mmCIF file of C-alpha atoms in Angstrom:
data_model
loop_
_atom_site.group_PDB
_atom_site.id
_atom_site.type_symbol
_atom_site.label_atom_id
_atom_site.label_comp_id
_atom_site.label_asym_id
_atom_site.label_seq_id
_atom_site.Cartn_x
_atom_site.Cartn_y
_atom_site.Cartn_z
ATOM 1 C CA UNK A 1 -56.043 18.163 8.488
ATOM 2 C CA UNK A 2 -53.549 18.606 11.318
ATOM 3 C CA UNK A 3 -49.889 17.383 11.312
ATOM 4 C CA UNK A 4 -50.835 14.608 13.786
ATOM 5 C CA UNK A 5 -53.783 13.501 11.623
ATOM 6 C CA UNK A 6 -51.397 13.123 8.657
ATOM 7 C CA UNK A 7 -49.119 10.771 10.415
ATOM 8 C CA UNK A 8 -49.280 6.967 10.011
ATOM 9 C CA UNK A 9 -50.260 4.873 13.074
ATOM 10 C CA UNK A 10 -46.630 3.897 13.686
ATOM 11 C CA UNK A 11 -43.160 5.447 14.208
ATOM 12 C CA UNK A 12 -41.750 7.217 11.338
ATOM 13 C CA UNK A 13 -39.070 6.008 9.058
ATOM 14 C CA UNK A 14 -36.253 8.333 7.637
ATOM 15 C CA UNK A 15 -38.094 8.873 4.403
ATOM 16 C CA UNK A 16 -41.274 9.961 6.138
ATOM 17 C CA UNK A 17 -39.291 12.298 8.306
ATOM 18 C CA UNK A 18 -37.856 13.826 5.177
ATOM 19 C CA UNK A 19 -41.246 14.320 3.655
ATOM 20 C CA UNK A 20 -42.527 15.912 6.906
ATOM 21 C CA UNK A 21 -39.585 18.156 7.069
ATOM 22 C CA UNK A 22 -40.353 19.281 3.500
ATOM 23 C CA UNK A 23 -43.990 20.086 4.208
ATOM 24 C CA UNK A 24 -44.966 23.616 3.407
ATOM 25 C CA UNK A 25 -46.767 23.979 6.653
ATOM 26 C CA UNK A 26 -43.655 23.285 8.790
ATOM 27 C CA UNK A 27 -40.269 24.957 8.999
ATOM 28 C CA UNK A 28 -38.716 22.190 10.933
ATOM 29 C CA UNK A 29 -39.405 18.493 11.717
ATOM 30 C CA UNK A 30 -36.711 16.582 13.630
ATOM 31 C CA UNK A 31 -36.739 13.314 15.472
ATOM 32 C CA UNK A 32 -35.480 13.153 19.076
ATOM 33 C CA UNK A 33 -33.934 9.746 18.425
ATOM 34 C CA UNK A 34 -30.461 9.451 16.911
ATOM 35 C CA UNK A 35 -31.163 6.649 14.558
ATOM 36 C CA UNK A 36 -33.835 4.018 13.613
ATOM 37 C CA UNK A 37 -37.530 4.855 13.463
ATOM 38 C CA UNK A 38 -38.729 8.111 15.206
ATOM 39 C CA UNK A 39 -41.389 7.808 17.925
ATOM 40 C CA UNK A 40 -40.633 11.373 19.207
ATOM 41 C CA UNK A 41 -40.744 14.318 16.777
ATOM 42 C CA UNK A 42 -40.312 17.998 17.122
ATOM 43 C CA UNK A 43 -42.180 20.118 14.635
ATOM 44 C CA UNK A 44 -41.921 23.911 14.362
ATOM 45 C CA UNK A 45 -43.274 26.920 12.542
ATOM 46 C CA UNK A 46 -42.379 30.527 12.982
ATOM 47 C CA UNK A 47 -45.175 30.785 15.662
ATOM 48 C CA UNK A 48 -44.947 27.489 17.660
ATOM 49 C CA UNK A 49 -43.064 24.286 18.422
ATOM 50 C CA UNK A 50 -44.890 21.022 19.172
ATOM 51 C CA UNK A 51 -43.618 17.829 20.595
ATOM 52 C CA UNK A 52 -45.224 14.737 19.033
ATOM 53 C CA UNK A 53 -44.973 11.257 20.616
ATOM 54 C CA UNK A 54 -46.170 7.963 19.264
ATOM 55 C CA UNK A 55 -48.374 6.208 21.815
ATOM 56 C CA UNK A 56 -47.930 2.480 21.093
ATOM 57 C CA UNK A 57 -50.815 1.480 23.296
ATOM 58 C CA UNK A 58 -53.286 3.640 21.272
ATOM 59 C CA UNK A 59 -51.378 3.073 17.921
ATOM 60 C CA UNK A 60 -51.542 6.866 17.249
ATOM 61 C CA UNK A 61 -49.624 10.098 17.600
ATOM 62 C CA UNK A 62 -50.432 12.681 20.247
ATOM 63 C CA UNK A 63 -49.225 16.249 20.812
ATOM 64 C CA UNK A 64 -47.597 16.158 24.309
ATOM 65 C CA UNK A 65 -46.454 19.794 24.389
ATOM 66 C CA UNK A 66 -47.040 23.086 22.397
ATOM 67 C CA UNK A 67 -44.919 26.159 22.968
ATOM 68 C CA UNK A 68 -45.900 29.409 21.398
ATOM 69 C CA UNK A 69 -42.853 31.387 20.216
ATOM 70 C CA UNK A 70 -42.411 35.178 20.947
ATOM 71 C CA UNK A 71 -39.728 37.698 21.686
ATOM 72 C CA UNK A 72 -39.486 36.206 25.014
ATOM 73 C CA UNK A 73 -39.576 32.532 23.988
ATOM 74 C CA UNK A 74 -37.143 31.576 21.314
ATOM 75 C CA UNK A 75 -37.351 28.394 19.205
ATOM 76 C CA UNK A 76 -34.491 26.648 21.015
ATOM 77 C CA UNK A 77 -36.386 27.089 24.300
ATOM 78 C CA UNK A 78 -39.482 25.521 22.692
ATOM 79 C CA UNK A 79 -37.527 22.697 21.243
ATOM 80 C CA UNK A 80 -35.989 21.866 24.603
ATOM 81 C CA UNK A 81 -39.304 22.177 26.435
ATOM 82 C CA UNK A 82 -40.987 19.940 23.969
ATOM 83 C CA UNK A 83 -38.226 17.319 24.028
ATOM 84 C CA UNK A 84 -38.365 17.071 27.742
ATOM 85 C CA UNK A 85 -42.219 16.550 27.425
ATOM 86 C CA UNK A 86 -41.714 13.747 25.035
ATOM 87 C CA UNK A 87 -39.248 12.119 27.488
ATOM 88 C CA UNK A 88 -41.781 12.509 30.362
ATOM 89 C CA UNK A 89 -44.525 11.005 28.174
ATOM 90 C CA UNK A 90 -42.201 8.032 27.728
ATOM 91 C CA UNK A 91 -41.688 7.740 31.494
ATOM 92 C CA UNK A 92 -38.224 9.209 31.588
ATOM 93 C CA UNK A 93 -37.350 12.112 33.866
ATOM 94 C CA UNK A 94 -35.489 14.707 31.715
ATOM 95 C CA UNK A 95 -33.383 15.612 34.836
ATOM 96 C CA UNK A 96 -32.086 11.946 34.970
ATOM 97 C CA UNK A 97 -30.865 11.879 31.326
ATOM 98 C CA UNK A 98 -27.010 12.215 31.061
ATOM 99 C CA UNK A 99 -25.157 13.531 28.104
ATOM 100 C CA UNK A 100 -24.357 10.106 26.939
ATOM 101 C CA UNK A 101 -27.862 8.922 26.671
ATOM 102 C CA UNK A 102 -29.607 12.191 25.662
ATOM 103 C CA UNK A 103 -31.606 12.212 22.560
ATOM 104 C CA UNK A 104 -30.399 14.520 19.884
ATOM 105 C CA UNK A 105 -26.671 14.320 20.794
ATOM 106 C CA UNK A 106 -25.644 12.548 17.617
ATOM 107 C CA UNK A 107 -22.341 13.505 16.223
ATOM 108 C CA UNK A 108 -21.732 12.018 12.793
ATOM 109 C CA UNK A 109 -18.418 10.141 12.372
ATOM 110 C CA UNK A 110 -16.128 11.648 9.681
ATOM 111 C CA UNK A 111 -14.649 9.084 7.238
ATOM 112 C CA UNK A 112 -11.040 10.610 6.606
ATOM 113 C CA UNK A 113 -10.375 8.150 3.817
ATOM 114 C CA UNK A 114 -12.642 10.109 1.520
ATOM 115 C CA UNK A 115 -11.241 13.496 2.385
ATOM 116 C CA UNK A 116 -8.886 15.146 -0.230
ATOM 117 C CA UNK A 117 -5.175 14.969 0.728
ATOM 118 C CA UNK A 118 -3.790 18.271 2.015
ATOM 119 C CA UNK A 119 -0.841 19.679 0.112
ATOM 120 C CA UNK A 120 1.475 22.362 1.392
#
């Protein structure tokens, strides 16, 4: 069974992403969305990176890009290529995406109220 075959016919929730990320067959599984259900997921092993997108019309997942990793092609390059392919699959030109609306630019807020007080 392939990774795509194991996915439910809908976008993934946070728990499902955690389970996918913990799968022995994968080294990495991350959504391209910052929050909410994931309809674009990057999965990777030591040999490849795949960009998976949920196709709402077909109610199924599809592999929109696969990048083989090598000495010349690093994982980060594969992740970026696959993320761009997911955006194109959704009808967005990756060149038009600004830093503000780019997927994956989430920076968690730090709640200073729970940080220990500094003493000098």
